[in-house]
PDB file of N, H, CA, C and O in Angstrom:
ATOM      1  N   UNK A   1     -19.188 -29.514   1.950  1.00  0.00           N
ATOM      2  CA  UNK A   1     -17.907 -28.685   2.907  1.00  0.00           C
ATOM      3  C   UNK A   1     -16.714 -28.400   1.741  1.00  0.00           C
ATOM      4  O   UNK A   1     -15.990 -29.237   1.202  1.00  0.00           O
ATOM      5  N   UNK A   2     -16.750 -27.049   1.550  1.00  0.00           N
ATOM      6  H   UNK A   2     -17.338 -26.369   1.988  1.00  0.00           H
ATOM      7  CA  UNK A   2     -16.097 -26.402   0.178  1.00  0.00           C
ATOM      8  C   UNK A   2     -14.613 -26.546   0.733  1.00  0.00           C
ATOM      9  O   UNK A   2     -14.381 -26.549   1.942  1.00  0.00           O
ATOM     10  N   UNK A   3     -13.895 -26.632   0.027  1.00  0.00           N
ATOM     11  H   UNK A   3     -14.083 -26.629  -0.955  1.00  0.00           H
ATOM     12  CA  UNK A   3     -12.047 -27.211   0.326  1.00  0.00           C
ATOM     13  C   UNK A   3     -11.951 -25.813   0.008  1.00  0.00           C
ATOM     14  O   UNK A   3     -12.822 -25.555  -0.822  1.00  0.00           O
ATOM     15  N   UNK A   4     -11.243 -24.754   0.318  1.00  0.00           N
ATOM     16  H   UNK A   4     -10.535 -24.964   0.992  1.00  0.00           H
ATOM     17  CA  UNK A   4     -10.842 -23.377   0.224  1.00  0.00           C
ATOM     18  C   UNK A   4      -9.410 -23.708  -0.005  1.00  0.00           C
ATOM     19  O   UNK A   4      -8.846 -24.447   0.802  1.00  0.00           O
ATOM     20  N   UNK A   5      -8.634 -23.129  -1.247  1.00  0.00           N
ATOM     21  H   UNK A   5      -9.092 -22.528  -1.903  1.00  0.00           H
ATOM     22  CA  UNK A   5      -7.170 -22.750  -0.890  1.00  0.00           C
ATOM     23  C   UNK A   5      -7.034 -21.782  -0.403  1.00  0.00           C
ATOM     24  O   UNK A   5      -7.894 -20.901  -0.415  1.00  0.00           O
ATOM     25  N   UNK A   6      -5.611 -21.666   0.309  1.00  0.00           N
ATOM     26  H   UNK A   6      -4.913 -22.382   0.319  1.00  0.00           H
ATOM     27  CA  UNK A   6      -5.477 -20.322   0.710  1.00  0.00           C
ATOM     28  C   UNK A   6      -4.672 -19.631  -0.294  1.00  0.00           C
ATOM     29  O   UNK A   6      -4.501 -19.986  -1.460  1.00  0.00           O
ATOM     30  N   UNK A   7      -4.132 -18.463   0.376  1.00  0.00           N
ATOM     31  H   UNK A   7      -4.270 -18.174   1.323  1.00  0.00           H
ATOM     32  CA  UNK A   7      -3.114 -17.751  -0.487  1.00  0.00           C
ATOM     33  C   UNK A   7      -1.445 -18.986   0.198  1.00  0.00           C
ATOM     34  O   UNK A   7      -1.433 -19.614   1.257  1.00  0.00           O
ATOM     35  N   UNK A   8      -0.767 -18.956  -0.432  1.00  0.00           N
ATOM     36  H   UNK A   8      -0.777 -18.447  -1.292  1.00  0.00           H
ATOM     37  CA  UNK A   8       0.600 -19.748  -0.044  1.00  0.00           C
ATOM     38  C   UNK A   8       1.444 -18.813   0.543  1.00  0.00           C
ATOM     39  O   UNK A   8       2.349 -18.200  -0.023  1.00  0.00           O
ATOM     40  N   UNK A   9       1.118 -18.737   1.659  1.00  0.00           N
ATOM     41  H   UNK A   9       0.383 -19.235   2.120  1.00  0.00           H
ATOM     42  CA  UNK A   9       2.782 -16.824   2.870  1.00  0.00           C
ATOM     43  C   UNK A   9       3.797 -17.191   2.315  1.00  0.00           C
ATOM     44  O   UNK A   9       4.576 -16.340   1.885  1.00  0.00           O
ATOM     45  N   UNK A  10       4.144 -18.963   2.132  1.00  0.00           N
ATOM     46  H   UNK A  10       3.511 -19.654   2.481  1.00  0.00           H
ATOM     47  CA  UNK A  10       6.389 -18.392   1.900  1.00  0.00           C
ATOM     48  C   UNK A  10       6.120 -17.738   0.380  1.00  0.00           C
ATOM     49  O   UNK A  10       7.026 -16.928   0.180  1.00  0.00           O
ATOM     50  N   UNK A  11       5.508 -17.775  -0.388  1.00  0.00           N
ATOM     51  H   UNK A  11       4.772 -18.432  -0.226  1.00  0.00           H
ATOM     52  CA  UNK A  11       5.485 -17.035  -2.348  1.00  0.00           C
ATOM     53  C   UNK A  11       5.125 -15.787  -1.733  1.00  0.00           C
ATOM     54  O   UNK A  11       5.890 -14.831  -1.865  1.00  0.00           O
ATOM     55  N   UNK A  12       4.100 -15.676  -1.104  1.00  0.00           N
ATOM     56  H   UNK A  12       3.479 -16.452  -0.997  1.00  0.00           H
ATOM     57  CA  UNK A  12       3.573 -14.012  -0.499  1.00  0.00           C
ATOM     58  C   UNK A  12       5.123 -13.687   0.393  1.00  0.00           C
ATOM     59  O   UNK A  12       5.823 -12.733   0.052  1.00  0.00           O
ATOM     60  N   UNK A  13       5.384 -14.282   1.141  1.00  0.00           N
ATOM     61  H   UNK A  13       4.815 -15.057   1.418  1.00  0.00           H
ATOM     62  CA  UNK A  13       6.529 -13.026   2.187  1.00  0.00           C
ATOM     63  C   UNK A  13       7.674 -12.763   0.700  1.00  0.00           C
ATOM     64  O   UNK A  13       8.165 -11.720   0.269  1.00  0.00           O
ATOM     65  N   UNK A  14       7.797 -14.230   0.204  1.00  0.00           N
ATOM     66  H   UNK A  14       7.397 -15.078   0.555  1.00  0.00           H
ATOM     67  CA  UNK A  14       8.847 -13.443  -0.353  1.00  0.00           C
ATOM     68  C   UNK A  14       8.317 -12.396  -1.670  1.00  0.00           C
ATOM     69  O   UNK A  14       9.076 -11.462  -1.930  1.00  0.00           O
ATOM     70  N   UNK A  15       7.564 -12.475  -2.160  1.00  0.00           N
ATOM     71  H   UNK A  15       6.947 -13.233  -1.949  1.00  0.00           H
ATOM     72  CA  UNK A  15       7.246 -11.784  -2.996  1.00  0.00           C
ATOM     73  C   UNK A  15       7.131 -10.116  -2.704  1.00  0.00           C
ATOM     74  O   UNK A  15       7.350  -9.113  -3.383  1.00  0.00           O
ATOM     75  N   UNK A  16       6.792 -10.305  -1.696  1.00  0.00           N
ATOM     76  H   UNK A  16       6.614 -11.120  -1.145  1.00  0.00           H
ATOM     77  CA  UNK A  16       7.083  -8.719  -0.575  1.00  0.00           C
ATOM     78  C   UNK A  16       7.831  -8.127   0.145  1.00  0.00           C
ATOM     79  O   UNK A  16       7.654  -6.984   0.568  1.00  0.00           O
ATOM     80  N   UNK A  17       8.479  -8.626   0.300  1.00  0.00           N
ATOM     81  H   UNK A  17       8.623  -9.554  -0.044  1.00  0.00           H
ATOM     82  CA  UNK A  17       9.962  -8.559   0.321  1.00  0.00           C
ATOM     83  C   UNK A  17      10.646  -8.393  -0.481  1.00  0.00           C
ATOM     84  O   UNK A  17      11.080  -7.252  -0.325  1.00  0.00           O
ATOM     85  N   UNK A  18      11.121  -8.880  -1.421  1.00  0.00           N
ATOM     86  H   UNK A  18      10.768  -9.808  -1.547  1.00  0.00           H
ATOM     87  CA  UNK A  18      11.275  -8.010  -2.654  1.00  0.00           C
ATOM     88  C   UNK A  18      10.883  -7.542  -3.763  1.00  0.00           C
ATOM     89  O   UNK A  18      11.573  -7.628  -4.779  1.00  0.00           O
ATOM     90  N   UNK A  19       9.483  -6.864  -3.721  1.00  0.00           N
ATOM     91  H   UNK A  19       8.923  -6.794  -2.896  1.00  0.00           H
ATOM     92  CA  UNK A  19       9.322  -5.888  -3.875  1.00  0.00           C
ATOM     93  C   UNK A  19       9.277  -4.594  -2.876  1.00  0.00           C
ATOM     94  O   UNK A  19       9.722  -3.512  -3.260  1.00  0.00           O
ATOM     95  N   UNK A  20       9.055  -4.662  -2.360  1.00  0.00           N
ATOM     96  H   UNK A  20       8.693  -5.541  -2.049  1.00  0.00           H
ATOM     97  CA  UNK A  20       9.909  -3.287  -1.261  1.00  0.00           C
ATOM     98  C   UNK A  20      11.353  -3.621  -1.311  1.00  0.00           C
ATOM     99  O   UNK A  20      11.740  -3.157  -0.238  1.00  0.00           O
ATOM    100  N   UNK A  21      12.169  -4.030  -1.770  1.00  0.00           N
ATOM    101  H   UNK A  21      11.854  -4.406  -2.641  1.00  0.00           H
ATOM    102  CA  UNK A  21      13.503  -4.004  -2.251  1.00  0.00           C
ATOM    103  C   UNK A  21      13.830  -3.405  -3.382  1.00  0.00           C
ATOM    104  O   UNK A  21      14.635  -2.515  -3.658  1.00  0.00           O
ATOM    105  N   UNK A  22      12.979  -4.115  -4.070  1.00  0.00           N
ATOM    106  H   UNK A  22      12.325  -4.837  -3.845  1.00  0.00           H
ATOM    107  CA  UNK A  22      13.298  -3.664  -5.799  1.00  0.00           C
ATOM    108  C   UNK A  22      13.384  -1.507  -5.174  1.00  0.00           C
ATOM    109  O   UNK A  22      14.216  -0.611  -5.029  1.00  0.00           O
ATOM    110  N   UNK A  23      11.489  -1.823  -4.992  1.00  0.00           N
ATOM    111  H   UNK A  23      10.813  -2.551  -5.109  1.00  0.00           H
ATOM    112  CA  UNK A  23      11.020  -0.024  -5.159  1.00  0.00           C
ATOM    113  C   UNK A  23      12.234   0.224  -4.381  1.00  0.00           C
ATOM    114  O   UNK A  23      12.751   1.092  -5.085  1.00  0.00           O
ATOM    115  N   UNK A  24      12.974   0.059  -3.478  1.00  0.00           N
ATOM    116  H   UNK A  24      12.554  -0.646  -2.907  1.00  0.00           H
ATOM    117  CA  UNK A  24      14.248   0.557  -2.911  1.00  0.00           C
ATOM    118  C   UNK A  24      15.383   1.332  -3.435  1.00  0.00           C
ATOM    119  O   UNK A  24      15.887   2.434  -3.219  1.00  0.00           O
ATOM    120  N   UNK A  25      15.731  -0.378  -4.748  1.00  0.00           N
ATOM    121  H   UNK A  25      15.321  -1.273  -4.923  1.00  0.00           H
ATOM    122  CA  UNK A  25      16.592  -0.218  -5.107  1.00  0.00           C
ATOM    123  C   UNK A  25      16.559   0.610  -6.392  1.00  0.00           C
ATOM    124  O   UNK A  25      17.692   0.821  -6.824  1.00  0.00           O
ATOM    125  N   UNK A  26      15.407   1.223  -7.243  1.00  0.00           N
ATOM    126  H   UNK A  26      14.487   1.052  -6.892  1.00  0.00           H
ATOM    127  CA  UNK A  26      15.145   1.679  -7.882  1.00  0.00           C
ATOM    128  C   UNK A  26      14.927   3.536  -8.024  1.00  0.00           C
ATOM    129  O   UNK A  26      13.873   4.136  -7.819  1.00  0.00           O
ATOM    130  N   UNK A  27      16.573   4.291  -8.526  1.00  0.00           N
ATOM    131  H   UNK A  27      17.430   3.804  -8.693  1.00  0.00           H
ATOM    132  CA  UNK A  27      16.308   6.027  -8.390  1.00  0.00           C
ATOM    133  C   UNK A  27      15.453   6.329  -9.844  1.00  0.00           C
ATOM    134  O   UNK A  27      15.885   6.263 -10.995  1.00  0.00           O
ATOM    135  N   UNK A  28      13.938   6.721  -9.318  1.00  0.00           N
ATOM    136  H   UNK A  28      13.586   6.775  -8.383  1.00  0.00           H
ATOM    137  CA  UNK A  28      13.219   6.857 -10.430  1.00  0.00           C
ATOM    138  C   UNK A  28      13.789   8.109 -11.184  1.00  0.00           C
ATOM    139  O   UNK A  28      14.162   7.972 -12.349  1.00  0.00           O
ATOM    140  N   UNK A  29      13.843   8.928 -10.762  1.00  0.00           N
ATOM    141  H   UNK A  29      13.541   9.039  -9.815  1.00  0.00           H
ATOM    142  CA  UNK A  29      15.148  10.149 -11.135  1.00  0.00           C
ATOM    143  C   UNK A  29      15.728  10.270 -12.469  1.00  0.00           C
ATOM    144  O   UNK A  29      15.567  11.183 -13.279  1.00  0.00           O
ATOM    145  N   UNK A  30      16.903   8.488 -12.645  1.00  0.00           N
ATOM    146  H   UNK A  30      17.034   7.746 -11.987  1.00  0.00           H
ATOM    147  CA  UNK A  30      18.018   8.262 -12.970  1.00  0.00           C
ATOM    148  C   UNK A  30      17.650   7.574 -14.006  1.00  0.00           C
ATOM    149  O   UNK A  30      18.132   7.460 -15.133  1.00  0.00           O
ATOM    150  N   UNK A  31      16.579   7.048 -13.407  1.00  0.00           N
ATOM    151  H   UNK A  31      16.187   7.141 -12.492  1.00  0.00           H
ATOM    152  CA  UNK A  31      16.400   4.971 -14.419  1.00  0.00           C
ATOM    153  C   UNK A  31      17.334   3.974 -13.717  1.00  0.00           C
ATOM    154  O   UNK A  31      17.547   2.870 -14.220  1.00  0.00           O
ATOM    155  N   UNK A  32      17.957   4.400 -12.426  1.00  0.00           N
ATOM    156  H   UNK A  32      17.784   5.297 -12.018  1.00  0.00           H
ATOM    157  CA  UNK A  32      19.384   3.262 -12.884  1.00  0.00           C
ATOM    158  C   UNK A  32      18.816   2.261 -11.730  1.00  0.00           C
ATOM    159  O   UNK A  32      17.634   1.922 -11.672  1.00  0.00           O
ATOM    160  N   UNK A  33      19.774   1.860 -10.868  1.00  0.00           N
ATOM    161  H   UNK A  33      20.734   2.136 -10.915  1.00  0.00           H
ATOM    162  CA  UNK A  33      19.580   0.234  -9.559  1.00  0.00           C
ATOM    163  C   UNK A  33      20.496   0.839  -9.008  1.00  0.00           C
ATOM    164  O   UNK A  33      21.336   1.618  -9.460  1.00  0.00           O
ATOM    165  N   UNK A  34      20.338   0.511  -8.150  1.00  0.00           N
ATOM    166  H   UNK A  34      19.657  -0.122  -7.783  1.00  0.00           H
ATOM    167  CA  UNK A  34      21.710   0.332  -7.164  1.00  0.00           C
ATOM    168  C   UNK A  34      22.912  -0.625  -7.292  1.00  0.00           C
ATOM    169  O   UNK A  34      24.084  -0.260  -7.202  1.00  0.00           O
ATOM    170  N   UNK A  35      22.614  -1.534  -7.450  1.00  0.00           N
ATOM    171  H   UNK A  35      21.662  -1.830  -7.523  1.00  0.00           H
ATOM    172  CA  UNK A  35      22.989  -2.635  -7.455  1.00  0.00           C
ATOM    173  C   UNK A  35      22.292  -3.657  -8.751  1.00  0.00           C
ATOM    174  O   UNK A  35      21.215  -4.165  -8.440  1.00  0.00           O
ATOM    175  N   UNK A  36      22.702  -3.914  -9.839  1.00  0.00           N
ATOM    176  H   UNK A  36      23.577  -3.501 -10.092  1.00  0.00           H
ATOM    177  CA  UNK A  36      22.425  -4.349 -10.621  1.00  0.00           C
ATOM    178  C   UNK A  36      21.711  -5.756 -11.049  1.00  0.00           C
ATOM    179  O   UNK A  36      20.560  -6.110 -11.301  1.00  0.00           O
ATOM    180  N   UNK A  37      23.572  -6.649 -10.976  1.00  0.00           N
ATOM    181  H   UNK A  37      24.508  -6.361 -10.771  1.00  0.00           H
ATOM    182  CA  UNK A  37      22.824  -7.537 -10.828  1.00  0.00           C
ATOM    183  C   UNK A  37      22.224  -7.660  -9.489  1.00  0.00           C
ATOM    184  O   UNK A  37      20.998  -7.758  -9.433  1.00  0.00           O
ATOM    185  N   UNK A  38      22.700  -7.667  -8.742  1.00  0.00           N
ATOM    186  H   UNK A  38      23.695  -7.588  -8.788  1.00  0.00           H
ATOM    187  CA  UNK A  38      21.573  -8.382  -7.444  1.00  0.00           C
ATOM    188  C   UNK A  38      19.891  -8.363  -7.936  1.00  0.00           C
ATOM    189  O   UNK A  38      19.063  -9.270  -7.854  1.00  0.00           O
ATOM    190  N   UNK A  39      19.703  -6.561  -8.626  1.00  0.00           N
ATOM    191  H   UNK A  39      20.375  -5.824  -8.692  1.00  0.00           H
ATOM    192  CA  UNK A  39      18.884  -6.577  -8.668  1.00  0.00           C
ATOM    193  C   UNK A  39      17.633  -7.322  -9.396  1.00  0.00           C
ATOM    194  O   UNK A  39      16.505  -7.713  -9.094  1.00  0.00           O
ATOM    195  N   UNK A  40      18.832  -7.275 -10.983  1.00  0.00           N
ATOM    196  H   UNK A  40      19.748  -6.957 -11.228  1.00  0.00           H
ATOM    197  CA  UNK A  40      17.603  -8.950 -12.165  1.00  0.00           C
ATOM    198  C   UNK A  40      17.652  -9.738 -11.101  1.00  0.00           C
ATOM    199  O   UNK A  40      16.672 -10.483 -11.086  1.00  0.00           O
ATOM    200  N   UNK A  41      18.617  -9.951  -9.892  1.00  0.00           N
ATOM    201  H   UNK A  41      19.413  -9.346  -9.905  1.00  0.00           H
ATOM    202  CA  UNK A  41      18.314 -11.517 -10.107  1.00  0.00           C
ATOM    203  C   UNK A  41      16.939 -11.859  -8.412  1.00  0.00           C
ATOM    204  O   UNK A  41      16.527 -12.853  -7.814  1.00  0.00           O
ATOM    205  N   UNK A  42      16.646  -9.697  -8.275  1.00  0.00           N
ATOM    206  H   UNK A  42      16.980  -8.889  -8.761  1.00  0.00           H
ATOM    207  CA  UNK A  42      15.331 -10.002  -7.257  1.00  0.00           C
ATOM    208  C   UNK A  42      14.226  -9.587  -8.803  1.00  0.00           C
ATOM    209  O   UNK A  42      13.184 -10.228  -8.935  1.00  0.00           O
ATOM    210  N   UNK A  43      14.392  -9.106  -9.267  1.00  0.00           N
ATOM    211  H   UNK A  43      15.239  -8.584  -9.160  1.00  0.00           H
ATOM    212  CA  UNK A  43      13.166  -9.221  -9.622  1.00  0.00           C
ATOM    213  C   UNK A  43      13.069 -10.666 -10.965  1.00  0.00           C
ATOM    214  O   UNK A  43      11.926 -10.983 -11.295  1.00  0.00           O
ATOM    215  N   UNK A  44      14.102 -11.335 -11.551  1.00  0.00           N
ATOM    216  H   UNK A  44      15.031 -11.078 -11.283  1.00  0.00           H
ATOM    217  CA  UNK A  44      13.276 -13.008 -11.680  1.00  0.00           C
ATOM    218  C   UNK A  44      13.163 -13.099 -10.335  1.00  0.00           C
ATOM    219  O   UNK A  44      12.152 -12.449 -10.070  1.00  0.00           O
ATOM    220  N   UNK A  45      13.771 -13.673  -9.005  1.00  0.00           N
ATOM    221  H   UNK A  45      14.592 -14.200  -9.221  1.00  0.00           H
ATOM    222  CA  UNK A  45      12.600 -14.369  -8.282  1.00  0.00           C
ATOM    223  C   UNK A  45      11.447 -14.021  -8.076  1.00  0.00           C
ATOM    224  O   UNK A  45      10.605 -14.880  -7.814  1.00  0.00           O
ATOM    225  N   UNK A  46      11.038 -12.394  -8.155  1.00  0.00           N
ATOM    226  H   UNK A  46      11.722 -11.696  -8.367  1.00  0.00           H
ATOM    227  CA  UNK A  46       9.991 -11.815  -7.673  1.00  0.00           C
ATOM    228  C   UNK A  46       8.937 -12.276  -9.231  1.00  0.00           C
ATOM    229  O   UNK A  46       7.820 -11.828  -9.490  1.00  0.00           O
ATOM    230  N   UNK A  47       9.387 -12.837  -9.690  1.00  0.00           N
ATOM    231  H   UNK A  47      10.295 -13.201  -9.479  1.00  0.00           H
ATOM    232  CA  UNK A  47       8.776 -12.831 -11.021  1.00  0.00           C
ATOM    233  C   UNK A  47       8.015 -14.120 -10.671  1.00  0.00           C
ATOM    234  O   UNK A  47       6.790 -14.240 -10.633  1.00  0.00           O
ATOM    235  N   UNK A  48       8.872 -14.998 -10.438  1.00  0.00           N
ATOM    236  H   UNK A  48       9.867 -14.901 -10.469  1.00  0.00           H
ATOM    237  CA  UNK A  48       8.625 -16.562 -10.692  1.00  0.00           C
ATOM    238  C   UNK A  48       7.367 -16.681  -8.995  1.00  0.00           C
ATOM    239  O   UNK A  48       6.587 -17.595  -8.732  1.00  0.00           O
ATOM    240  N   UNK A  49       7.656 -15.321  -8.133  1.00  0.00           N
ATOM    241  H   UNK A  49       8.290 -14.578  -8.347  1.00  0.00           H
ATOM    242  CA  UNK A  49       7.295 -16.027  -6.701  1.00  0.00           C
ATOM    243  C   UNK A  49       5.835 -15.175  -6.902  1.00  0.00           C
ATOM    244  O   UNK A  49       5.069 -15.433  -5.973  1.00  0.00           O
ATOM    245  N   UNK A  50       5.380 -14.409  -7.699  1.00  0.00           N
ATOM    246  H   UNK A  50       6.002 -14.200  -8.453  1.00  0.00           H
ATOM    247  CA  UNK A  50       4.095 -14.023  -7.822  1.00  0.00           C
ATOM    248  C   UNK A  50       3.976 -15.565  -9.017  1.00  0.00           C
ATOM    249  O   UNK A  50       3.187 -16.396  -8.568  1.00  0.00           O
ATOM    250  N   UNK A  51       4.524 -15.912 -10.153  1.00  0.00           N
ATOM    251  H   UNK A  51       5.165 -15.237 -10.518  1.00  0.00           H
ATOM    252  CA  UNK A  51       3.770 -16.995 -10.363  1.00  0.00           C
ATOM    253  C   UNK A  51       3.569 -18.218  -9.844  1.00  0.00           C
ATOM    254  O   UNK A  51       2.829 -19.066 -10.343  1.00  0.00           O
ATOM    255  N   UNK A  52       4.208 -18.343  -8.847  1.00  0.00           N
ATOM    256  H   UNK A  52       4.809 -17.654  -8.441  1.00  0.00           H
ATOM    257  CA  UNK A  52       3.306 -19.258  -8.103  1.00  0.00           C
ATOM    258  C   UNK A  52       2.440 -19.502  -7.295  1.00  0.00           C
ATOM    259  O   UNK A  52       1.690 -20.426  -6.981  1.00  0.00           O
ATOM    260  N   UNK A  53       2.791 -18.025  -6.877  1.00  0.00           N
ATOM    261  H   UNK A  53       3.400 -17.274  -7.132  1.00  0.00           H
ATOM    262  CA  UNK A  53       1.618 -17.597  -5.905  1.00  0.00           C
ATOM    263  C   UNK A  53      -0.264 -17.532  -7.195  1.00  0.00           C
ATOM    264  O   UNK A  53      -1.321 -18.030  -6.806  1.00  0.00           O
ATOM    265  N   UNK A  54      -0.128 -16.929  -8.370  1.00  0.00           N
ATOM    266  H   UNK A  54       0.731 -16.525  -8.686  1.00  0.00           H
ATOM    267  CA  UNK A  54      -1.173 -17.016  -9.052  1.00  0.00           C
ATOM    268  C   UNK A  54      -1.659 -18.223  -8.929  1.00  0.00           C
ATOM    269  O   UNK A  54      -2.687 -18.485  -8.304  1.00  0.00           O
ATOM    270  N   UNK A  55      -0.315 -19.759 -10.042  1.00  0.00           N
ATOM    271  H   UNK A  55       0.520 -19.545 -10.549  1.00  0.00           H
ATOM    272  CA  UNK A  55      -0.524 -20.644  -9.468  1.00  0.00           C
ATOM    273  C   UNK A  55      -1.270 -21.510  -8.895  1.00  0.00           C
ATOM    274  O   UNK A  55      -1.938 -22.417  -9.393  1.00  0.00           O
ATOM    275  N   UNK A  56      -1.080 -21.075  -7.415  1.00  0.00           N
ATOM    276  H   UNK A  56      -0.538 -20.338  -7.010  1.00  0.00           H
ATOM    277  CA  UNK A  56      -0.952 -21.993  -6.802  1.00  0.00           C
ATOM    278  C   UNK A  56      -2.824 -22.312  -6.433  1.00  0.00           C
ATOM    279  O   UNK A  56      -3.512 -23.326  -6.316  1.00  0.00           O
ATOM    280  N   UNK A  57      -3.176 -20.232  -6.317  1.00  0.00           N
ATOM    281  H   UNK A  57      -2.617 -19.408  -6.412  1.00  0.00           H
ATOM    282  CA  UNK A  57      -4.452 -20.167  -6.630  1.00  0.00           C
ATOM    283  C   UNK A  57      -5.683 -21.012  -7.539  1.00  0.00           C
ATOM    284  O   UNK A  57      -6.737 -21.512  -7.144  1.00  0.00           O
ATOM    285  N   UNK A  58      -5.004 -20.935  -9.089  1.00  0.00           N
ATOM    286  H   UNK A  58      -4.149 -20.528  -9.409  1.00  0.00           H
ATOM    287  CA  UNK A  58      -5.702 -21.327  -9.949  1.00  0.00           C
ATOM    288  C   UNK A  58      -5.744 -23.430 -10.051  1.00  0.00           C
ATOM    289  O   UNK A  58      -6.219 -23.766 -11.136  1.00  0.00           O
ATOM    290  N   UNK A  59      -5.431 -24.404  -9.341  1.00  0.00           N
ATOM    291  H   UNK A  59      -5.046 -24.130  -8.460  1.00  0.00           H
ATOM    292  CA  UNK A  59      -5.769 -25.509  -9.236  1.00  0.00           C
ATOM    293  C   UNK A  59      -7.292 -25.802  -9.333  1.00  0.00           C
ATOM    294  O   UNK A  59      -8.059 -25.251  -8.544  1.00  0.00           O
ATOM    295  N   UNK A  60      -7.730 -26.633 -10.256  1.00  0.00           N
ATOM    296  H   UNK A  60      -7.107 -27.080 -10.897  1.00  0.00           H
ATOM    297  CA  UNK A  60      -8.686 -27.235 -10.062  1.00  0.00           C
ATOM    298  C   UNK A  60      -9.161 -28.018  -8.627  1.00  0.00           C
ATOM    299  O   UNK A  60      -8.127 -28.309  -8.026  1.00  0.00           O
ATOM    300  N   UNK A  61      -9.977 -28.319  -8.110  1.00  0.00           N
ATOM    301  H   UNK A  61     -10.817 -28.082  -8.598  1.00  0.00           H
ATOM    302  CA  UNK A  61     -10.258 -28.968  -7.342  1.00  0.00           C
ATOM    303  C   UNK A  61     -10.412 -30.160  -7.206  1.00  0.00           C
ATOM    304  O   UNK A  61      -9.331 -30.476  -7.703  1.00  0.00           O
ATOM    305  N   UNK A  62     -10.856 -31.092  -6.946  1.00  0.00           N
ATOM    306  H   UNK A  62     -11.735 -30.836  -6.542  1.00  0.00           H
ATOM    307  CA  UNK A  62     -10.854 -32.292  -6.994  1.00  0.00           C
ATOM    308  C   UNK A  62     -11.790 -33.355  -6.286  1.00  0.00           C
ATOM    309  O   UNK A  62     -11.611 -34.558  -6.475  1.00  0.00           O
TER     310      UNK A  62
END
């Protein structure tokens, strides 16, 4: 029987929420951010959550 790895819903939820928030905070006309300090923090956490999503699915099966 195959042991399939599923998606980590915790990191998926974080990535989706922060991705939507960042998209709403970017002013594409002037390429500015609403709250630069928070948006940079959101971007860092967004990238880390995507990294952990990808890393978790690429683990070799034992």
